[in-house]
Amino acid sequence: MARLLVVATPIGNLNDLTPRMREALACADIIAAEDTRVTMKLLARMEMKKPLISCHRHNEETRAPQLVERMLAENLVVALTCDAGTPAVSDPGHLLVRAAWEAGIPVTPVCGPSAVTAALSAAGFDAREFAFYGFLPREKKTLGEKLDAVRATGIPVAVFYESPHRVVSLVESVAMRWPECTLTVCADLSKKFEWLLRGAPKDILEQLRANPNVEKGEYCLVADLSTLPALQAPESAGGSAVAVMAERLFAGDTLEQASAEARARGFSRNEVYRAGLFLRPLEAE
């Protein structure tokens, strides 16, 4: 019977391989891998050989239906892997998983290491409620807008991934917009040279800038936003920007359209911007 196994793999330390991961890979007829070369090394570590097929960001849209068709025709068990961690979580894989569901193929998650949960567990924050945002926008203006939107959600803990070449720039933006938050920066989790920093963003920034090896490794950042001052809503008296924009949102407009309407009615750019921060969660609903 055709089946899709979504197999999490070690994020760095191969000792995190579990018997269940080995079993899943061993029983698979084919392994759909983000990078076949990476998965081949993992299989070599387990002294295992399996047919491999690539399934990555640039070919998954066409590969997924082809693979599902073959799974049904040949009753194949396919194991889906990414280079490290869990497929389809800030990694390729969700299109194949979706296609399997839509074709009636059972999907089984095979749990394993996760940079998100590892970083959260070591951060010392109350993570009963948190949001994971993956990699944030690169462009500075768009990044700032995204950080503002993250804060506006009211969710107390935020988790991000970042590349080694942009981590300093991200922490600079965090220090500028969220100076009162507590930040935990994790590098190369589970690997030999793993290291973690925790403290105020400005202090973390100084330590990163002083580190000659900062542009090496993989980063996961956790921000505790619960210590930030509460966002103040603009005055809600009749005729305020927030009232005008809320009315337009309830009428079905997007936040961009509501902002344009408020500017057309003479509200300043700053008033519209502050009202947008306050109302952005409403648009998501």
PDB file of C-alpha atoms in Angstrom:
ATOM      1  CA  MET A   1       0.000   0.000   0.000  1.00  0.00           C
ATOM      2  CA  ALA A   2       1.315   3.441  -0.919  1.00  0.00           C
ATOM      3  CA  ARG A   3       2.425   5.522   2.049  1.00  0.00           C
ATOM      4  CA  LEU A   4       4.361   8.736   2.646  1.00  0.00           C
ATOM      5  CA  LEU A   5       6.710   8.942   5.640  1.00  0.00           C
ATOM      6  CA  VAL A   6       7.750  12.484   6.591  1.00  0.00           C
ATOM      7  CA  VAL A   7      11.085  11.788   8.258  1.00  0.00           C
ATOM      8  CA  ALA A   8      12.852  14.359  10.412  1.00  0.00           C
ATOM      9  CA  THR A   9      16.642  13.970  10.380  1.00  0.00           C
ATOM     10  CA  PRO A  10      19.410  15.301  12.666  1.00  0.00           C
ATOM     11  CA  ILE A  11      20.039  19.048  12.546  1.00  0.00           C
ATOM     12  CA  GLY A  12      23.765  18.539  13.022  1.00  0.00           C
ATOM     13  CA  ASN A  13      24.652  15.801  15.461  1.00  0.00           C
ATOM     14  CA  LEU A  14      24.190  12.393  13.838  1.00  0.00           C
ATOM     15  CA  ASN A  15      23.905  10.822  17.282  1.00  0.00           C
ATOM     16  CA  ASP A  16      20.374  12.229  17.276  1.00  0.00           C
ATOM     17  CA  LEU A  17      19.380   9.512  14.807  1.00  0.00           C
ATOM     18  CA  THR A  18      16.640   7.422  16.389  1.00  0.00           C
ATOM     19  CA  PRO A  19      15.713   3.770  15.833  1.00  0.00           C
ATOM     20  CA  ARG A  20      12.403   4.954  14.376  1.00  0.00           C
ATOM     21  CA  MET A  21      14.145   7.176  11.813  1.00  0.00           C
ATOM     22  CA  ARG A  22      16.325   4.253  10.774  1.00  0.00           C
ATOM     23  CA  GLU A  23      13.304   1.991  10.525  1.00  0.00           C
ATOM     24  CA  ALA A  24      11.408   4.499   8.387  1.00  0.00           C
ATOM     25  CA  LEU A  25      14.281   4.956   5.966  1.00  0.00           C
ATOM     26  CA  ALA A  26      14.924   1.212   5.859  1.00  0.00           C
ATOM     27  CA  CYS A  27      11.333   0.347   4.954  1.00  0.00           C
ATOM     28  CA  ALA A  28      11.036   3.012   2.246  1.00  0.00           C
ATOM     29  CA  ASP A  29      11.110   1.961  -1.399  1.00  0.00           C
ATOM     30  CA  ILE A  30      12.322   5.432  -2.424  1.00  0.00           C
ATOM     31  CA  ILE A  31      13.625   8.448  -0.511  1.00  0.00           C
ATOM     32  CA  ALA A  32      12.510  11.867  -1.772  1.00  0.00           C
ATOM     33  CA  ALA A  33      15.354  14.110  -0.604  1.00  0.00           C
ATOM     34  CA  GLU A  34      15.869  17.856  -0.609  1.00  0.00           C
ATOM     35  CA  ASP A  35      19.491  17.191  -1.584  1.00  0.00           C
ATOM     36  CA  THR A  36      20.314  13.620  -2.567  1.00  0.00           C
ATOM     37  CA  ARG A  37      23.993  14.141  -1.732  1.00  0.00           C
ATOM     38  CA  VAL A  38      23.194  15.090   1.866  1.00  0.00           C
ATOM     39  CA  THR A  39      20.824  12.170   2.341  1.00  0.00           C
ATOM     40  CA  MET A  40      23.325   9.814   0.733  1.00  0.00           C
ATOM     41  CA  LYS A  41      25.837  10.698   3.472  1.00  0.00           C
ATOM     42  CA  LEU A  42      23.195   9.999   6.112  1.00  0.00           C
ATOM     43  CA  LEU A  43      22.433   6.621   4.557  1.00  0.00           C
ATOM     44  CA  ALA A  44      26.144   5.820   4.426  1.00  0.00           C
ATOM     45  CA  ARG A  45      26.351   6.508   8.159  1.00  0.00           C
ATOM     46  CA  MET A  46      23.630   3.880   8.640  1.00  0.00           C
ATOM     47  CA  GLU A  47      25.280   1.502   6.138  1.00  0.00           C
ATOM     48  CA  MET A  48      22.127   1.624   4.047  1.00  0.00           C
ATOM     49  CA  LYS A  49      21.483   2.015   0.313  1.00  0.00           C
ATOM     50  CA  LYS A  50      18.204   3.282  -1.103  1.00  0.00           C
ATOM     51  CA  PRO A  51      17.005   4.740  -4.416  1.00  0.00           C
ATOM     52  CA  LEU A  52      16.972   8.536  -4.128  1.00  0.00           C
ATOM     53  CA  ILE A  53      14.979  11.154  -5.986  1.00  0.00           C
ATOM     54  CA  SER A  54      15.360  14.901  -5.574  1.00  0.00           C
ATOM     55  CA  CYS A  55      12.451  16.910  -4.222  1.00  0.00           C
ATOM     56  CA  HIS A  56      13.534  20.484  -3.550  1.00  0.00           C
ATOM     57  CA  ARG A  57      12.229  24.027  -3.692  1.00  0.00           C
ATOM     58  CA  HIS A  58      12.805  24.392  -7.430  1.00  0.00           C
ATOM     59  CA  ASN A  59      11.303  21.124  -8.684  1.00  0.00           C
ATOM     60  CA  GLU A  60       8.722  20.109  -6.069  1.00  0.00           C
ATOM     61  CA  GLU A  61       5.762  21.616  -7.906  1.00  0.00           C
ATOM     62  CA  THR A  62       6.265  19.240 -10.846  1.00  0.00           C
ATOM     63  CA  ARG A  63       7.929  16.398  -8.940  1.00  0.00           C
ATOM     64  CA  ALA A  64       5.142  15.978  -6.349  1.00  0.00           C
ATOM     65  CA  PRO A  65       2.329  14.927  -8.739  1.00  0.00           C
ATOM     66  CA  GLN A  66       4.714  12.702 -10.695  1.00  0.00           C
ATOM     67  CA  LEU A  67       5.857  10.942  -7.552  1.00  0.00           C
ATOM     68  CA  VAL A  68       2.331  10.531  -6.178  1.00  0.00           C
ATOM     69  CA  GLU A  69       1.195   9.010  -9.473  1.00  0.00           C
ATOM     70  CA  ARG A  70       4.068   6.531  -9.282  1.00  0.00           C
ATOM     71  CA  MET A  71       3.353   5.752  -5.611  1.00  0.00           C
ATOM     72  CA  LEU A  72      -0.229   4.821  -6.475  1.00  0.00           C
ATOM     73  CA  ALA A  73       0.697   2.813  -9.559  1.00  0.00           C
ATOM     74  CA  GLU A  74       3.460   0.814  -7.841  1.00  0.00           C
ATOM     75  CA  ASN A  75       2.230   0.839  -4.197  1.00  0.00           C
ATOM     76  CA  LEU A  76       5.425   2.545  -3.068  1.00  0.00           C
ATOM     77  CA  VAL A  77       6.406   3.636   0.419  1.00  0.00           C
ATOM     78  CA  VAL A  78       8.249   6.964   0.068  1.00  0.00           C
ATOM     79  CA  ALA A  79      10.285   8.644   2.805  1.00  0.00           C
ATOM     80  CA  LEU A  80      10.487  12.412   2.523  1.00  0.00           C
ATOM     81  CA  THR A  81      13.604  14.074   3.994  1.00  0.00           C
ATOM     82  CA  CYS A  82      15.178  17.501   4.004  1.00  0.00           C
ATOM     83  CA  ASP A  83      18.825  18.375   4.591  1.00  0.00           C
ATOM     84  CA  ALA A  84      18.335  18.824   8.339  1.00  0.00           C
ATOM     85  CA  GLY A  85      15.341  18.864  10.652  1.00  0.00           C
ATOM     86  CA  THR A  86      11.726  18.354   9.660  1.00  0.00           C
ATOM     87  CA  PRO A  87      10.546  18.483   6.028  1.00  0.00           C
ATOM     88  CA  ALA A  88       7.915  21.110   5.176  1.00  0.00           C
ATOM     89  CA  VAL A  89       8.834  23.305   8.170  1.00  0.00           C
ATOM     90  CA  SER A  90      10.731  26.196   6.580  1.00  0.00           C
ATOM     91  CA  ASP A  91      12.009  23.530   4.173  1.00  0.00           C
ATOM     92  CA  PRO A  92      10.629  21.896   1.026  1.00  0.00           C
ATOM     93  CA  GLY A  93       8.070  19.124   1.312  1.00  0.00           C
ATOM     94  CA  HIS A  94       4.627  20.567   1.877  1.00  0.00           C
ATOM     95  CA  LEU A  95       3.598  20.220  -1.783  1.00  0.00           C
ATOM     96  CA  LEU A  96       4.381  16.497  -1.774  1.00  0.00           C
ATOM     97  CA  VAL A  97       2.577  16.050   1.562  1.00  0.00           C
ATOM     98  CA  ARG A  98      -0.454  17.930   0.220  1.00  0.00           C
ATOM     99  CA  ALA A  99      -0.471  15.895  -2.990  1.00  0.00           C
ATOM    100  CA  ALA A 100      -0.351  12.669  -0.991  1.00  0.00           C
ATOM    101  CA  TRP A 101      -3.322  13.733   1.147  1.00  0.00           C
ATOM    102  CA  GLU A 102      -5.315  14.749  -1.922  1.00  0.00           C
ATOM    103  CA  ALA A 103      -4.582  11.386  -3.574  1.00  0.00           C
ATOM    104  CA  GLY A 104      -5.722   9.466  -0.499  1.00  0.00           C
ATOM    105  CA  ILE A 105      -2.218   8.281   0.405  1.00  0.00           C
ATOM    106  CA  PRO A 106      -1.665   7.888   4.174  1.00  0.00           C
ATOM    107  CA  VAL A 107       0.883  10.331   5.611  1.00  0.00           C
ATOM    108  CA  THR A 108       2.945   9.398   8.678  1.00  0.00           C
ATOM    109  CA  PRO A 109       5.185  11.900  10.517  1.00  0.00           C
ATOM    110  CA  VAL A 110       8.394  10.459  11.925  1.00  0.00           C
ATOM    111  CA  CYS A 111       9.392  12.944  14.626  1.00  0.00           C
ATOM    112  CA  GLY A 112      12.909  14.100  15.281  1.00  0.00           C
ATOM    113  CA  PRO A 113      15.211  17.016  16.108  1.00  0.00           C
ATOM    114  CA  SER A 114      13.956  20.563  15.572  1.00  0.00           C
ATOM    115  CA  ALA A 115      15.949  23.788  15.802  1.00  0.00           C
ATOM    116  CA  VAL A 116      12.769  25.641  16.804  1.00  0.00           C
ATOM    117  CA  THR A 117      11.971  23.519  19.839  1.00  0.00           C
ATOM    118  CA  ALA A 118      15.633  23.131  20.789  1.00  0.00           C
ATOM    119  CA  ALA A 119      16.081  26.920  20.834  1.00  0.00           C
ATOM    120  CA  LEU A 120      12.825  27.458  22.742  1.00  0.00           C
ATOM    121  CA  SER A 121      13.802  24.890  25.364  1.00  0.00           C
ATOM    122  CA  ALA A 122      17.102  26.663  26.063  1.00  0.00           C
ATOM    123  CA  ALA A 123      15.795  30.250  25.929  1.00  0.00           C
ATOM    124  CA  GLY A 124      14.117  30.351  29.332  1.00  0.00           C
ATOM    125  CA  PHE A 125      10.989  32.097  28.042  1.00  0.00           C
ATOM    126  CA  ASP A 126       7.354  31.244  28.742  1.00  0.00           C
ATOM    127  CA  ALA A 127       6.634  29.556  25.402  1.00  0.00           C
ATOM    128  CA  ARG A 128       3.132  28.298  26.053  1.00  0.00           C
ATOM    129  CA  GLU A 129       2.265  30.565  23.142  1.00  0.00           C
ATOM    130  CA  PHE A 130       4.785  31.352  20.422  1.00  0.00           C
ATOM    131  CA  ALA A 131       4.971  32.010  16.678  1.00  0.00           C
ATOM    132  CA  PHE A 132       7.544  30.704  14.210  1.00  0.00           C
ATOM    133  CA  TYR A 133       8.342  32.953  11.250  1.00  0.00           C
ATOM    134  CA  GLY A 134      11.165  31.104   9.488  1.00  0.00           C
ATOM    135  CA  PHE A 135      13.458  33.382   7.480  1.00  0.00           C
ATOM    136  CA  LEU A 136      12.472  37.057   7.525  1.00  0.00           C
ATOM    137  CA  PRO A 137      12.627  39.447   4.535  1.00  0.00           C
ATOM    138  CA  ARG A 138      16.080  40.586   3.459  1.00  0.00           C
ATOM    139  CA  GLU A 139      15.295  44.164   2.416  1.00  0.00           C
ATOM    140  CA  LYS A 140      15.645  46.517   5.384  1.00  0.00           C
ATOM    141  CA  LYS A 141      12.358  48.379   4.970  1.00  0.00           C
ATOM    142  CA  THR A 142      10.363  45.170   4.469  1.00  0.00           C
ATOM    143  CA  LEU A 143      12.149  43.575   7.424  1.00  0.00           C
ATOM    144  CA  GLY A 144      11.190  46.511   9.646  1.00  0.00           C
ATOM    145  CA  GLU A 145       7.569  46.262   8.557  1.00  0.00           C
ATOM    146  CA  LYS A 146       7.583  42.529   9.288  1.00  0.00           C
ATOM    147  CA  LEU A 147       8.993  43.064  12.784  1.00  0.00           C
ATOM    148  CA  ASP A 148       6.303  45.667  13.432  1.00  0.00           C
ATOM    149  CA  ALA A 149       3.672  43.183  12.275  1.00  0.00           C
ATOM    150  CA  VAL A 150       5.111  40.474  14.548  1.00  0.00           C
ATOM    151  CA  ARG A 151       4.845  42.778  17.542  1.00  0.00           C
ATOM    152  CA  ALA A 152       1.323  43.818  16.624  1.00  0.00           C
ATOM    153  CA  THR A 153       0.086  40.206  16.900  1.00  0.00           C
ATOM    154  CA  GLY A 154       0.536  40.280  20.670  1.00  0.00           C
ATOM    155  CA  ILE A 155       2.063  36.766  20.659  1.00  0.00           C
ATOM    156  CA  PRO A 156       4.687  36.839  23.445  1.00  0.00           C
ATOM    157  CA  VAL A 157       7.489  34.750  21.909  1.00  0.00           C
ATOM    158  CA  ALA A 158       8.761  34.851  18.322  1.00  0.00           C
ATOM    159  CA  VAL A 159      11.196  32.422  16.675  1.00  0.00           C
ATOM    160  CA  PHE A 160      13.220  33.126  13.520  1.00  0.00           C
ATOM    161  CA  TYR A 161      15.824  31.468  11.349  1.00  0.00           C
ATOM    162  CA  GLU A 162      18.635  33.527   9.863  1.00  0.00           C
ATOM    163  CA  SER A 163      21.678  32.992   7.668  1.00  0.00           C
ATOM    164  CA  PRO A 164      25.157  33.729   9.079  1.00  0.00           C
ATOM    165  CA  HIS A 165      25.650  36.581   6.612  1.00  0.00           C
ATOM    166  CA  ARG A 166      22.527  38.455   7.754  1.00  0.00           C
ATOM    167  CA  VAL A 167      22.282  37.657  11.454  1.00  0.00           C
ATOM    168  CA  VAL A 168      24.006  40.885  12.546  1.00  0.00           C
ATOM    169  CA  SER A 169      21.673  42.944  10.368  1.00  0.00           C
ATOM    170  CA  LEU A 170      18.631  41.191  11.865  1.00  0.00           C
ATOM    171  CA  VAL A 171      19.784  41.805  15.434  1.00  0.00           C
ATOM    172  CA  GLU A 172      20.429  45.465  14.540  1.00  0.00           C
ATOM    173  CA  SER A 173      16.789  45.771  13.452  1.00  0.00           C
ATOM    174  CA  VAL A 174      15.570  43.956  16.563  1.00  0.00           C
ATOM    175  CA  ALA A 175      17.661  46.242  18.782  1.00  0.00           C
ATOM    176  CA  MET A 176      16.193  49.296  17.077  1.00  0.00           C
ATOM    177  CA  ARG A 177      12.536  48.205  17.181  1.00  0.00           C
ATOM    178  CA  TRP A 178      12.424  45.996  20.292  1.00  0.00           C
ATOM    179  CA  PRO A 179      15.140  47.364  22.613  1.00  0.00           C
ATOM    180  CA  GLU A 180      13.319  46.155  25.738  1.00  0.00           C
ATOM    181  CA  CYS A 181      12.935  42.521  24.638  1.00  0.00           C
ATOM    182  CA  THR A 182      15.133  39.619  25.729  1.00  0.00           C
ATOM    183  CA  LEU A 183      16.811  37.813  22.855  1.00  0.00           C
ATOM    184  CA  THR A 184      18.361  34.351  22.647  1.00  0.00           C
ATOM    185  CA  VAL A 185      20.617  33.624  19.683  1.00  0.00           C
ATOM    186  CA  CYS A 186      21.494  29.985  19.011  1.00  0.00           C
ATOM    187  CA  ALA A 187      24.220  28.992  16.551  1.00  0.00           C
ATOM    188  CA  ASP A 188      24.896  25.498  15.208  1.00  0.00           C
ATOM    189  CA  LEU A 189      22.492  23.742  17.550  1.00  0.00           C
ATOM    190  CA  SER A 190      23.563  20.166  18.395  1.00  0.00           C
ATOM    191  CA  LYS A 191      26.862  20.548  16.529  1.00  0.00           C
ATOM    192  CA  LYS A 192      30.389  20.413  17.942  1.00  0.00           C
ATOM    193  CA  PHE A 193      30.812  24.191  18.155  1.00  0.00           C
ATOM    194  CA  GLU A 194      27.271  25.058  19.266  1.00  0.00           C
ATOM    195  CA  TRP A 195      26.982  28.333  21.181  1.00  0.00           C
ATOM    196  CA  LEU A 196      24.143  30.410  22.613  1.00  0.00           C
ATOM    197  CA  LEU A 197      23.799  34.045  23.675  1.00  0.00           C
ATOM    198  CA  ARG A 198      21.003  35.514  25.793  1.00  0.00           C
ATOM    199  CA  GLY A 199      20.315  39.079  26.881  1.00  0.00           C
ATOM    200  CA  ALA A 200      19.276  42.537  25.702  1.00  0.00           C
ATOM    201  CA  PRO A 201      19.474  43.009  21.913  1.00  0.00           C
ATOM    202  CA  LYS A 202      22.143  45.739  22.186  1.00  0.00           C
ATOM    203  CA  ASP A 203      24.374  43.452  24.269  1.00  0.00           C
ATOM    204  CA  ILE A 204      23.855  40.533  21.913  1.00  0.00           C
ATOM    205  CA  LEU A 205      24.710  42.828  18.998  1.00  0.00           C
ATOM    206  CA  GLU A 206      28.013  43.833  20.595  1.00  0.00           C
ATOM    207  CA  GLN A 207      28.955  40.186  21.134  1.00  0.00           C
ATOM    208  CA  LEU A 208      28.068  39.225  17.569  1.00  0.00           C
ATOM    209  CA  ARG A 209      30.072  42.105  16.124  1.00  0.00           C
ATOM    210  CA  ALA A 210      33.058  41.097  18.252  1.00  0.00           C
ATOM    211  CA  ASN A 211      32.911  37.459  17.095  1.00  0.00           C
ATOM    212  CA  PRO A 212      35.281  36.830  14.151  1.00  0.00           C
ATOM    213  CA  ASN A 213      33.354  33.650  13.283  1.00  0.00           C
ATOM    214  CA  VAL A 214      29.892  35.217  13.284  1.00  0.00           C
ATOM    215  CA  GLU A 215      29.446  34.558   9.552  1.00  0.00           C
ATOM    216  CA  LYS A 216      29.729  30.810  10.030  1.00  0.00           C
ATOM    217  CA  GLY A 217      27.057  28.365  11.060  1.00  0.00           C
ATOM    218  CA  GLU A 218      23.268  28.360  11.159  1.00  0.00           C
ATOM    219  CA  TYR A 219      21.192  30.583  13.430  1.00  0.00           C
ATOM    220  CA  CYS A 220      17.903  30.307  15.273  1.00  0.00           C
ATOM    221  CA  LEU A 221      16.745  33.355  17.259  1.00  0.00           C
ATOM    222  CA  VAL A 222      14.088  33.517  19.970  1.00  0.00           C
ATOM    223  CA  ALA A 223      12.683  36.857  21.155  1.00  0.00           C
ATOM    224  CA  ASP A 224      10.660  37.332  24.336  1.00  0.00           C
ATOM    225  CA  LEU A 225       8.292  40.174  23.467  1.00  0.00           C
ATOM    226  CA  SER A 226       6.332  39.988  26.714  1.00  0.00           C
ATOM    227  CA  THR A 227       8.564  42.674  28.246  1.00  0.00           C
ATOM    228  CA  LEU A 228       7.834  45.231  25.520  1.00  0.00           C
ATOM    229  CA  PRO A 229       5.562  48.171  26.349  1.00  0.00           C
ATOM    230  CA  ALA A 230       2.017  47.590  25.163  1.00  0.00           C
ATOM    231  CA  LEU A 231       1.172  49.151  21.829  1.00  0.00           C
ATOM    232  CA  GLN A 232      -1.122  52.110  22.290  1.00  0.00           C
ATOM    233  CA  ALA A 233      -4.077  52.344  19.960  1.00  0.00           C
ATOM    234  CA  PRO A 234      -4.590  55.726  18.308  1.00  0.00           C
ATOM    235  CA  GLU A 235      -7.419  57.795  19.775  1.00  0.00           C
ATOM    236  CA  SER A 236     -10.647  56.118  18.754  1.00  0.00           C
ATOM    237  CA  ALA A 237     -12.831  59.204  18.735  1.00  0.00           C
ATOM    238  CA  GLY A 238     -15.050  59.588  15.689  1.00  0.00           C
ATOM    239  CA  GLY A 239     -13.112  60.508  12.612  1.00  0.00           C
ATOM    240  CA  SER A 240      -9.779  58.981  13.762  1.00  0.00           C
ATOM    241  CA  ALA A 241      -7.599  57.041  11.339  1.00  0.00           C
ATOM    242  CA  VAL A 242      -8.167  53.803  13.247  1.00  0.00           C
ATOM    243  CA  ALA A 243     -11.955  54.249  13.080  1.00  0.00           C
ATOM    244  CA  VAL A 244     -11.896  54.997   9.349  1.00  0.00           C
ATOM    245  CA  MET A 245      -9.607  52.050   8.601  1.00  0.00           C
ATOM    246  CA  ALA A 246     -11.488  49.625  10.834  1.00  0.00           C
ATOM    247  CA  GLU A 247     -14.712  50.538   9.040  1.00  0.00           C
ATOM    248  CA  ARG A 248     -13.084  49.772   5.682  1.00  0.00           C
ATOM    249  CA  LEU A 249     -11.657  46.457   6.930  1.00  0.00           C
ATOM    250  CA  PHE A 250     -15.069  45.335   8.147  1.00  0.00           C
ATOM    251  CA  ALA A 251     -16.427  46.273   4.727  1.00  0.00           C
ATOM    252  CA  GLY A 252     -13.979  43.849   3.106  1.00  0.00           C
ATOM    253  CA  ASP A 253     -11.079  46.100   2.113  1.00  0.00           C
ATOM    254  CA  THR A 254      -7.470  45.050   2.573  1.00  0.00           C
ATOM    255  CA  LEU A 255      -5.301  46.957   5.033  1.00  0.00           C
ATOM    256  CA  GLU A 256      -3.560  48.605   2.085  1.00  0.00           C
ATOM    257  CA  GLN A 257      -6.884  49.802   0.682  1.00  0.00           C
ATOM    258  CA  ALA A 258      -8.014  51.005   4.114  1.00  0.00           C
ATOM    259  CA  SER A 259      -4.734  52.909   4.534  1.00  0.00           C
ATOM    260  CA  ALA A 260      -5.189  54.568   1.150  1.00  0.00           C
ATOM    261  CA  GLU A 261      -8.712  55.635   2.143  1.00  0.00           C
ATOM    262  CA  ALA A 262      -7.437  57.147   5.398  1.00  0.00           C
ATOM    263  CA  ARG A 263      -4.703  59.089   3.579  1.00  0.00           C
ATOM    264  CA  ALA A 264      -7.275  60.291   1.056  1.00  0.00           C
ATOM    265  CA  ARG A 265      -9.314  61.683   3.978  1.00  0.00           C
ATOM    266  CA  GLY A 266      -6.377  63.775   5.110  1.00  0.00           C
ATOM    267  CA  PHE A 267      -4.797  61.711   7.887  1.00  0.00           C
ATOM    268  CA  SER A 268      -1.021  61.976   8.121  1.00  0.00           C
ATOM    269  CA  ARG A 269       1.284  59.165   7.079  1.00  0.00           C
ATOM    270  CA  ASN A 270       2.299  58.587  10.714  1.00  0.00           C
ATOM    271  CA  GLU A 271      -1.329  58.387  11.877  1.00  0.00           C
ATOM    272  CA  VAL A 272      -2.113  55.854   9.158  1.00  0.00           C
ATOM    273  CA  TYR A 273       1.018  53.850   9.972  1.00  0.00           C
ATOM    274  CA  ARG A 274       0.200  53.643  13.700  1.00  0.00           C
ATOM    275  CA  ALA A 275      -3.402  52.726  12.956  1.00  0.00           C
ATOM    276  CA  GLY A 276      -2.175  50.024  10.570  1.00  0.00           C
ATOM    277  CA  LEU A 277      -0.001  48.465  13.283  1.00  0.00           C
ATOM    278  CA  PHE A 278      -2.964  48.335  15.628  1.00  0.00           C
ATOM    279  CA  LEU A 279      -5.365  46.913  13.039  1.00  0.00           C
ATOM    280  CA  ARG A 280      -3.087  44.438  11.254  1.00  0.00           C
ATOM    281  CA  PRO A 281      -4.220  41.447  13.365  1.00  0.00           C
ATOM    282  CA  LEU A 282      -7.795  42.289  12.385  1.00  0.00           C
ATOM    283  CA  GLU A 283      -6.930  41.912   8.706  1.00  0.00           C
ATOM    284  CA  ALA A 284      -5.506  38.419   9.388  1.00  0.00           C
ATOM    285  CA  GLU A 285      -8.869  37.347  10.770  1.00  0.00           C
TER     286      GLU A 285
END
